[in-house]
Amino acid sequence: MDNRKFIIEETPFVKGDVLISGSKNAALPIMAAALLTSEKCVLKNIPPLRDIIIMENILNILNVKTDFLTNNCVINIKGENLSPTLDHSELMGKIRASFLTAGSLLTRFGKAKLSLPGGCSIGTRPIDLHLKGFSKLGAEVSKEFGIVELKAKKLKGAEIYLDFPSVGATENIIMAAVKADGITTISNAAQEPEITDLCNFLIKMGAEIEGQGTDTVKITGVKELHGTEYTVIPDRIEAGTFMIIGAASGEVTVKGVRPDHLRPVVNKLSEMGASVTEKSDEITVKSTGRIKNADIKTLPYPGFPTDMQPQFMSLMTTGSGTGIINETIFENRFLHAGELNRMGADIKTEGNGAVIRGVERLTGTKIKATDLRAGAALIISAISAMGITEISNIEHIERGYYNIDKKLKNLGVKIKKC
């Protein structure tokens, strides 16, 4: 059991620069896509996070050779001796991205056998859309006793409509379609930047893909893919988290970012009264006093990201007025509200809605991170809360934020890990 904690003392004003790490949510599917070739792929800007390490272990179980140069954030992947079976339920249960190997295994072998995936406890995230897509491409699908088996003599291009623009399903279907006979069209596809990054990586490997970043992706099957080098995009959720810290507690410049990926966050922070200044690859966010609370509705990209909802809730706990959050993506994503209320916040939740009435100050206490982004929200509040805040279950936070305690210290935050 992981008993490590963050101890955070009230920090009246934070100021400084933060170099944003590579995107976890882009790196994981790209690592899975590297299995589509027997040749070596060199992936750069890969943060050595817990989830990334777990994914590397999963690749190793599949008999893939990896060499992770963690100090340089570079991982070499060579799937020359790849195995089609991944029924290691313990590892598969730790991260949902483990199931992203399914599309690559099905493409390489015409079959795959995998345990069902896990991940954060933020709601049900069924793999039905993944399996529907594989079936449309010609795969036989069976699911029982926690194991999914896929079989296909030959995958064939198809017209696939997703009932919901699922990121994981879009990624998995793309990986299954890149070597299928003919053309595959995915309608109502997810449009997140991480999907565009995956497609750009596959194109460098020799895939033929059009429409990435739109709701209609067209994949023309090719015979072979080859190894390549690729640099993963910066993490827009890490960037957004530090931008909120600036809006709440001082002045923060996030460097090495893609401002076009952060438009919903920039617009909402500006609406709430923060000072936001953009350059080509950096954004500075400065507090101008007490934030004005606003309403938020989470939506698939390019709408407001569900992964930023907990952090904005934290920001609004000490804002002026009342804000309402409508969470449309996950049905169990308000677990952090109870922890924030323990600090003195005034949050009422019902179903997929939350009403936040701003209070003057929060007070430090003992709280726990219930999931990855909830943990980030607690850190934001702890920085400005009176006294000392003790955050437990920080393994959730470290799944998605590389060296977060060191980056916070560089901003002047009084934080220690113990």
Coordinates of C-alpha atoms in Angstrom, one line a residue:
M1 CA 0.0 0.0 0.0
D2 CA 1.3 3.5 -0.9
N3 CA 1.3 5.7 2.2
R4 CA 3.1 8.7 0.7
K5 CA 1.7 12.2 1.2
F6 CA 2.1 15.8 0.1
I7 CA 2.3 18.3 3.0
I8 CA 1.5 21.8 1.6
E9 CA 1.8 25.0 3.7
E10 CA -0.1 28.1 2.8
T11 CA 1.8 30.0 0.1
P12 CA 0.5 33.6 -0.3
F13 CA 2.0 34.2 -3.8
V14 CA 3.5 31.8 -6.4
K15 CA 5.5 33.0 -9.3
G16 CA 7.7 31.4 -12.0
D17 CA 8.0 29.3 -15.1
V18 CA 7.0 25.7 -15.6
L19 CA 8.3 23.5 -18.5
I20 CA 5.4 21.3 -19.4
S21 CA 6.1 17.6 -19.9
G22 CA 5.0 15.4 -22.8
S23 CA 1.4 14.3 -22.9
K24 CA 0.6 11.1 -21.1
N25 CA -2.6 10.7 -23.0
A26 CA -0.8 11.0 -26.3
A27 CA 2.2 8.9 -25.3
L28 CA 0.2 5.8 -24.2
P29 CA -1.7 5.2 -27.5
I30 CA 1.5 6.0 -29.4
M31 CA 3.4 3.4 -27.4
A32 CA 0.6 0.9 -28.4
A33 CA 0.9 2.0 -32.0
A34 CA 4.6 1.2 -32.0
L35 CA 3.6 -2.5 -31.9
L36 CA 2.2 -2.2 -35.5
T37 CA 5.8 -2.7 -36.8
S38 CA 8.6 -5.1 -36.0
E39 CA 11.1 -2.3 -36.5
K40 CA 12.3 0.0 -33.8
C41 CA 10.4 3.2 -32.9
V42 CA 12.1 6.0 -31.0
L43 CA 9.6 8.1 -29.0
K44 CA 10.7 11.4 -27.5
N45 CA 9.2 13.7 -24.8
I46 CA 7.8 10.7 -23.0
P47 CA 7.4 11.5 -19.3
P48 CA 8.4 8.7 -16.9
L49 CA 5.1 8.7 -15.1
R50 CA 3.6 5.7 -13.3
D51 CA 1.1 5.0 -16.1
I52 CA 3.9 5.1 -18.7
I53 CA 6.0 2.7 -16.7
I54 CA 3.0 0.3 -16.3
M55 CA 2.5 0.5 -20.1
E56 CA 6.2 -0.3 -20.7
N57 CA 5.8 -3.3 -18.4
I58 CA 2.7 -4.4 -20.4
L59 CA 4.7 -4.2 -23.6
N60 CA 7.5 -6.3 -22.0
I61 CA 4.9 -9.0 -21.0
L62 CA 4.0 -9.0 -24.8
N63 CA 7.6 -9.8 -25.4
V64 CA 8.4 -6.3 -26.7
K65 CA 11.9 -5.0 -26.2
T66 CA 12.0 -1.6 -24.6
D67 CA 14.7 0.8 -23.5
F68 CA 13.4 3.8 -21.5
L69 CA 16.0 6.5 -21.1
T70 CA 14.0 8.3 -18.3
N71 CA 16.5 11.1 -17.8
N72 CA 16.1 12.1 -21.5
C73 CA 12.3 11.2 -21.7
V74 CA 13.1 8.9 -24.6
I75 CA 11.8 5.3 -25.0
N76 CA 12.9 2.8 -27.7
I77 CA 10.4 0.2 -28.6
K78 CA 10.9 -2.8 -30.8
G79 CA 8.1 -5.4 -31.3
E80 CA 10.0 -7.9 -33.4
N81 CA 9.0 -10.8 -31.1
L82 CA 5.6 -9.5 -30.2
S83 CA 3.1 -11.9 -28.6
P84 CA -0.7 -11.7 -29.3
T85 CA -1.8 -12.6 -25.7
L86 CA -2.1 -10.2 -22.9
D87 CA -4.2 -11.8 -20.1
H88 CA -2.2 -10.3 -17.2
S89 CA -5.2 -9.0 -15.3
E90 CA -3.3 -7.3 -12.5
L91 CA -1.4 -5.0 -14.8
M92 CA -4.3 -4.6 -17.2
G93 CA -6.4 -3.5 -14.3
K94 CA -4.2 -0.7 -13.4
I95 CA -4.5 1.5 -16.5
R96 CA -7.3 1.8 -19.0
A97 CA -4.8 2.5 -21.8
S98 CA -3.7 -1.1 -21.6
F99 CA -6.6 -2.0 -23.9
L100 CA -5.2 0.2 -26.6
T101 CA -2.8 -2.6 -27.5
A102 CA -5.9 -4.5 -28.9
G103 CA -6.0 -2.8 -32.2
S104 CA -2.2 -3.3 -32.8
L105 CA -2.3 -7.0 -31.8
L106 CA -5.4 -7.6 -34.0
T107 CA -3.6 -6.0 -36.9
R108 CA -0.3 -7.8 -36.5
F109 CA -1.7 -11.3 -35.8
G110 CA -5.3 -11.4 -36.9
K111 CA -6.1 -12.3 -33.2
A112 CA -5.7 -10.9 -29.7
K113 CA -6.5 -12.1 -26.2
L114 CA -6.6 -9.5 -23.4
S115 CA -7.9 -8.9 -19.9
L116 CA -10.4 -6.1 -19.4
P117 CA -8.8 -2.8 -18.5
G118 CA -8.9 -0.6 -15.4
G119 CA -8.1 3.0 -14.6
C120 CA -9.4 5.9 -12.4
S121 CA -12.7 5.4 -10.6
I122 CA -14.5 8.3 -12.3
G123 CA -17.3 6.3 -13.8
T124 CA -18.1 3.5 -16.2
R125 CA -16.0 3.6 -19.4
P126 CA -17.1 0.5 -21.3
I127 CA -15.1 -0.9 -24.2
D128 CA -18.3 -1.6 -26.2
L129 CA -17.5 1.0 -28.9
H130 CA -14.0 -0.5 -29.3
L131 CA -15.5 -3.9 -29.9
K132 CA -18.2 -2.6 -32.2
G133 CA -15.5 -1.0 -34.3
F134 CA -13.4 -4.2 -34.4
S135 CA -16.5 -6.2 -35.4
K136 CA -17.3 -3.8 -38.2
L137 CA -13.7 -4.4 -39.5
G138 CA -14.4 -8.1 -39.7
A139 CA -13.2 -9.4 -36.3
E140 CA -15.1 -12.0 -34.3
V141 CA -15.4 -10.8 -30.7
S142 CA -16.0 -12.8 -27.6
K143 CA -16.0 -11.5 -24.0
E144 CA -16.3 -13.7 -20.9
F145 CA -14.7 -14.2 -17.5
G146 CA -12.9 -10.8 -17.8
I147 CA -11.1 -11.8 -21.0
V148 CA -11.7 -10.4 -24.5
E149 CA -10.8 -12.5 -27.5
L150 CA -10.6 -11.1 -31.1
K151 CA -10.1 -13.1 -34.3
A152 CA -10.1 -12.1 -37.9
K153 CA -8.8 -13.9 -41.0
K154 CA -8.4 -10.5 -42.7
L155 CA -9.5 -7.1 -41.5
K156 CA -11.5 -5.1 -44.1
G157 CA -12.2 -1.4 -44.4
A158 CA -15.7 -0.3 -43.2
E159 CA -17.9 2.6 -42.5
I160 CA -18.0 3.0 -38.7
Y161 CA -20.2 5.4 -36.7
L162 CA -19.5 5.9 -33.1
D163 CA -22.5 6.5 -30.9
F164 CA -20.3 8.7 -28.7
P165 CA -17.0 10.3 -29.8
S166 CA -14.9 8.0 -27.5
V167 CA -11.2 8.9 -27.5
G168 CA -10.0 5.3 -26.8
A169 CA -12.4 3.7 -29.3
T170 CA -11.3 6.2 -32.0
E171 CA -7.6 5.4 -31.3
N172 CA -8.1 1.6 -31.2
I173 CA -10.1 1.5 -34.4
I174 CA -7.6 3.7 -36.3
M175 CA -4.8 1.3 -35.2
A176 CA -6.9 -1.7 -36.4
A177 CA -7.7 -0.1 -39.7
V178 CA -4.2 1.1 -40.8
K179 CA -3.4 -2.2 -42.5
A180 CA -7.0 -3.4 -43.3
D181 CA -8.0 -4.0 -46.9
G182 CA -9.6 -0.9 -48.4
I183 CA -10.9 2.3 -46.8
T184 CA -12.2 2.8 -43.3
T185 CA -14.2 5.9 -42.4
I186 CA -14.9 6.7 -38.7
S187 CA -17.8 9.1 -38.3
N188 CA -18.4 11.0 -35.1
A189 CA -14.8 10.4 -34.2
A190 CA -13.2 12.0 -31.2
Q191 CA -11.2 15.1 -32.2
E192 CA -8.8 15.5 -29.3
P193 CA -5.2 16.7 -30.0
E194 CA -3.9 13.3 -28.7
I195 CA -5.7 11.6 -31.6
T196 CA -4.2 13.9 -34.1
D197 CA -0.8 13.2 -32.5
L198 CA -1.4 9.4 -32.8
C199 CA -2.4 9.8 -36.5
N200 CA 0.7 12.0 -37.2
F201 CA 2.9 9.3 -35.7
L202 CA 1.2 6.6 -37.8
I203 CA 1.6 8.7 -40.9
K204 CA 5.3 8.9 -40.2
M205 CA 5.3 5.0 -40.0
G206 CA 3.7 4.9 -43.5
A207 CA 0.0 5.0 -42.8
E208 CA -2.5 6.8 -45.0
I209 CA -4.9 8.9 -42.8
E210 CA -7.0 11.9 -43.5
G211 CA -9.3 14.0 -41.4
Q212 CA -7.5 13.7 -38.1
G213 CA -8.7 16.4 -35.7
T214 CA -12.1 16.4 -37.3
D215 CA -15.2 14.3 -36.6
T216 CA -14.6 12.1 -39.7
V217 CA -11.3 10.2 -40.1
K218 CA -10.5 8.3 -43.2
I219 CA -7.9 5.5 -43.2
T220 CA -6.7 3.8 -46.3
G221 CA -5.1 0.5 -45.5
V222 CA -1.4 -0.1 -46.4
K223 CA 0.6 -3.3 -46.6
E224 CA 3.4 -2.4 -44.2
L225 CA 4.4 0.1 -41.6
H226 CA 8.0 0.9 -40.6
G227 CA 9.8 2.2 -37.6
T228 CA 10.3 5.9 -37.0
E229 CA 11.3 8.6 -34.6
Y230 CA 8.6 10.9 -33.1
T231 CA 8.2 13.6 -30.5
V232 CA 5.0 13.6 -28.5
I233 CA 3.0 16.8 -28.0
P234 CA 3.0 18.7 -24.7
D235 CA 0.4 17.8 -22.0
R236 CA -2.5 20.3 -22.3
I237 CA -4.0 19.1 -19.0
E238 CA -0.8 19.6 -17.0
A239 CA -0.5 23.0 -18.6
G240 CA -4.1 23.9 -17.8
T241 CA -3.5 22.8 -14.1
F242 CA -0.6 25.1 -13.7
M243 CA -2.4 27.9 -15.5
I244 CA -5.2 27.6 -12.8
I245 CA -2.5 27.8 -10.1
G246 CA -1.5 31.1 -11.6
A247 CA -5.0 32.4 -11.7
A248 CA -5.6 31.3 -8.1
S249 CA -2.4 32.2 -6.4
G250 CA 0.0 34.4 -8.3
E251 CA 1.6 34.4 -11.7
V252 CA 2.7 31.3 -13.7
T253 CA 4.1 30.9 -17.2
V254 CA 3.7 27.5 -18.8
K255 CA 6.4 26.9 -21.4
G256 CA 6.7 24.5 -24.3
V257 CA 2.9 24.4 -24.8
R258 CA 0.4 24.5 -27.7
P259 CA -1.9 27.4 -27.1
D260 CA -4.3 26.1 -29.7
H261 CA -4.8 23.0 -27.6
L262 CA -5.7 25.1 -24.6
R263 CA -8.4 27.4 -26.1
P264 CA -11.3 26.4 -23.8
V265 CA -9.1 26.8 -20.7
V266 CA -7.8 30.2 -21.8
N267 CA -11.3 31.5 -22.7
K268 CA -12.8 30.4 -19.3
L269 CA -9.9 31.9 -17.3
S270 CA -10.3 35.1 -19.2
E271 CA -14.1 35.1 -18.6
M272 CA -13.4 34.6 -14.8
G273 CA -11.2 37.7 -14.7
A274 CA -7.6 36.2 -14.8
S275 CA -5.0 37.9 -16.9
V276 CA -3.9 35.6 -19.7
T277 CA -1.1 36.4 -22.1
E278 CA -0.1 34.1 -25.0
K279 CA 3.1 33.7 -27.1
S280 CA 3.9 31.1 -29.7
D281 CA 4.8 28.3 -27.2
E282 CA 4.0 29.8 -23.8
I283 CA 1.1 31.2 -21.8
T284 CA 1.3 33.4 -18.7
V285 CA -1.7 33.5 -16.3
K286 CA -1.8 36.1 -13.5
S287 CA -4.2 36.5 -10.7
T288 CA -6.0 39.9 -10.7
G289 CA -7.7 39.4 -7.4
R290 CA -10.7 37.3 -6.5
I291 CA -11.9 35.2 -9.5
K292 CA -15.5 35.7 -10.7
N293 CA -17.2 32.3 -10.7
A294 CA -18.7 31.1 -14.0
D295 CA -20.7 28.1 -15.4
I296 CA -18.9 25.2 -17.0
K297 CA -20.3 22.3 -19.1
T298 CA -17.8 19.5 -20.0
L299 CA -18.0 18.3 -23.6
P300 CA -15.8 16.3 -26.0
Y301 CA -13.1 18.3 -27.7
P302 CA -13.1 21.1 -28.8
G303 CA -15.5 21.7 -25.9
F304 CA -14.4 22.2 -22.3
P305 CA -12.3 19.2 -21.2
T306 CA -13.6 16.9 -18.4
D307 CA -10.0 16.5 -17.2
M308 CA -10.0 20.2 -16.2
Q309 CA -13.3 20.2 -14.4
P310 CA -12.0 19.3 -10.9
Q311 CA -9.3 22.0 -11.1
F312 CA -11.8 24.7 -12.1
M313 CA -14.1 23.5 -9.3
S314 CA -11.2 24.1 -6.9
L315 CA -10.6 27.6 -8.4
M316 CA -14.2 28.5 -7.9
T317 CA -14.3 27.5 -4.2
T318 CA -12.9 30.9 -3.2
G319 CA -14.3 32.8 -6.2
S320 CA -16.9 35.5 -6.1
G321 CA -20.5 34.5 -6.5
T322 CA -21.9 31.1 -7.6
G323 CA -20.7 28.8 -10.4
I324 CA -22.5 25.7 -11.8
I325 CA -20.7 22.7 -13.3
N326 CA -22.5 20.3 -15.6
E327 CA -20.4 17.1 -16.1
T328 CA -21.6 15.4 -19.2
I329 CA -18.7 12.9 -19.8
F330 CA -18.4 10.9 -16.6
E331 CA -21.1 10.2 -14.0
N332 CA -18.8 9.8 -11.0
R333 CA -16.5 12.8 -11.3
F334 CA -17.4 14.8 -8.3
L335 CA -15.6 12.8 -5.6
H336 CA -13.2 15.7 -5.0
A337 CA -16.2 17.9 -3.9
G338 CA -16.4 16.2 -0.6
E339 CA -12.7 16.6 0.1
L340 CA -12.9 20.3 -0.9
N341 CA -15.9 20.7 1.5
R342 CA -13.7 19.3 4.3
M343 CA -11.5 22.4 3.7
G344 CA -14.4 24.7 4.1
A345 CA -15.8 24.9 0.5
D346 CA -19.5 25.3 -0.2
I347 CA -20.2 22.7 -2.9
K348 CA -23.5 20.9 -3.4
T349 CA -23.7 18.0 -6.0
E350 CA -26.6 16.2 -7.4
G351 CA -26.3 13.8 -10.3
N352 CA -24.1 15.3 -13.0
G353 CA -24.4 18.8 -11.6
A354 CA -22.5 20.8 -8.9
V355 CA -23.2 24.2 -7.5
I356 CA -20.2 26.1 -6.0
R357 CA -20.7 29.1 -3.8
G358 CA -17.5 30.9 -3.3
V359 CA -16.1 31.4 0.2
E360 CA -13.5 33.8 1.5
R361 CA -10.9 31.2 2.5
L362 CA -10.3 27.5 2.8
T363 CA -8.6 25.9 5.7
G364 CA -5.9 23.2 5.5
T365 CA -6.8 19.7 6.8
K366 CA -6.2 16.1 6.1
I367 CA -7.7 15.1 2.7
K368 CA -7.2 12.4 0.1
A369 CA -6.8 12.3 -3.7
T370 CA -9.6 10.1 -5.1
D371 CA -8.3 10.1 -8.6
L372 CA -5.7 11.8 -10.8
R373 CA -7.4 15.1 -11.6
A374 CA -9.1 15.3 -8.2
G375 CA -5.7 15.2 -6.7
A376 CA -4.6 18.1 -8.8
A377 CA -7.6 20.1 -7.7
L378 CA -6.7 19.5 -4.0
I379 CA -3.2 20.8 -4.6
I380 CA -4.6 24.0 -6.1
S381 CA -6.7 24.6 -3.0
A382 CA -4.0 23.6 -0.6
I383 CA -1.6 26.2 -1.9
S384 CA -3.8 29.1 -0.8
A385 CA -5.6 27.5 2.2
M386 CA -4.9 28.7 5.7
G387 CA -2.4 26.5 7.6
I388 CA -1.2 23.1 6.5
T389 CA -2.9 20.6 4.2
E390 CA -2.0 16.9 4.1
I391 CA -2.9 15.1 0.9
S392 CA -2.8 11.3 0.9
N393 CA -3.2 8.8 -1.9
I394 CA -0.7 10.8 -4.0
E395 CA 0.0 7.8 -6.2
H396 CA -3.1 9.0 -8.1
I397 CA -1.6 12.4 -8.7
E398 CA 1.8 11.0 -9.8
R399 CA 0.0 9.0 -12.6
G400 CA -0.3 12.1 -14.6
Y401 CA 2.0 14.8 -13.3
Y402 CA 5.8 14.3 -13.6
N403 CA 7.9 15.8 -10.8
I404 CA 4.9 17.9 -9.7
D405 CA 6.4 18.6 -6.3
K406 CA 9.6 19.9 -7.8
K407 CA 7.8 22.0 -10.3
L408 CA 5.7 23.5 -7.5
K409 CA 8.7 24.2 -5.4
N410 CA 10.2 26.1 -8.3
L411 CA 7.1 28.4 -8.1
G412 CA 7.7 29.0 -4.4
V413 CA 5.1 26.5 -3.1
K414 CA 5.9 25.2 0.3
I415 CA 5.5 21.5 -0.4
K416 CA 7.2 18.3 0.7
K417 CA 6.6 14.6 -0.1
C418 CA 6.8 12.2 2.8

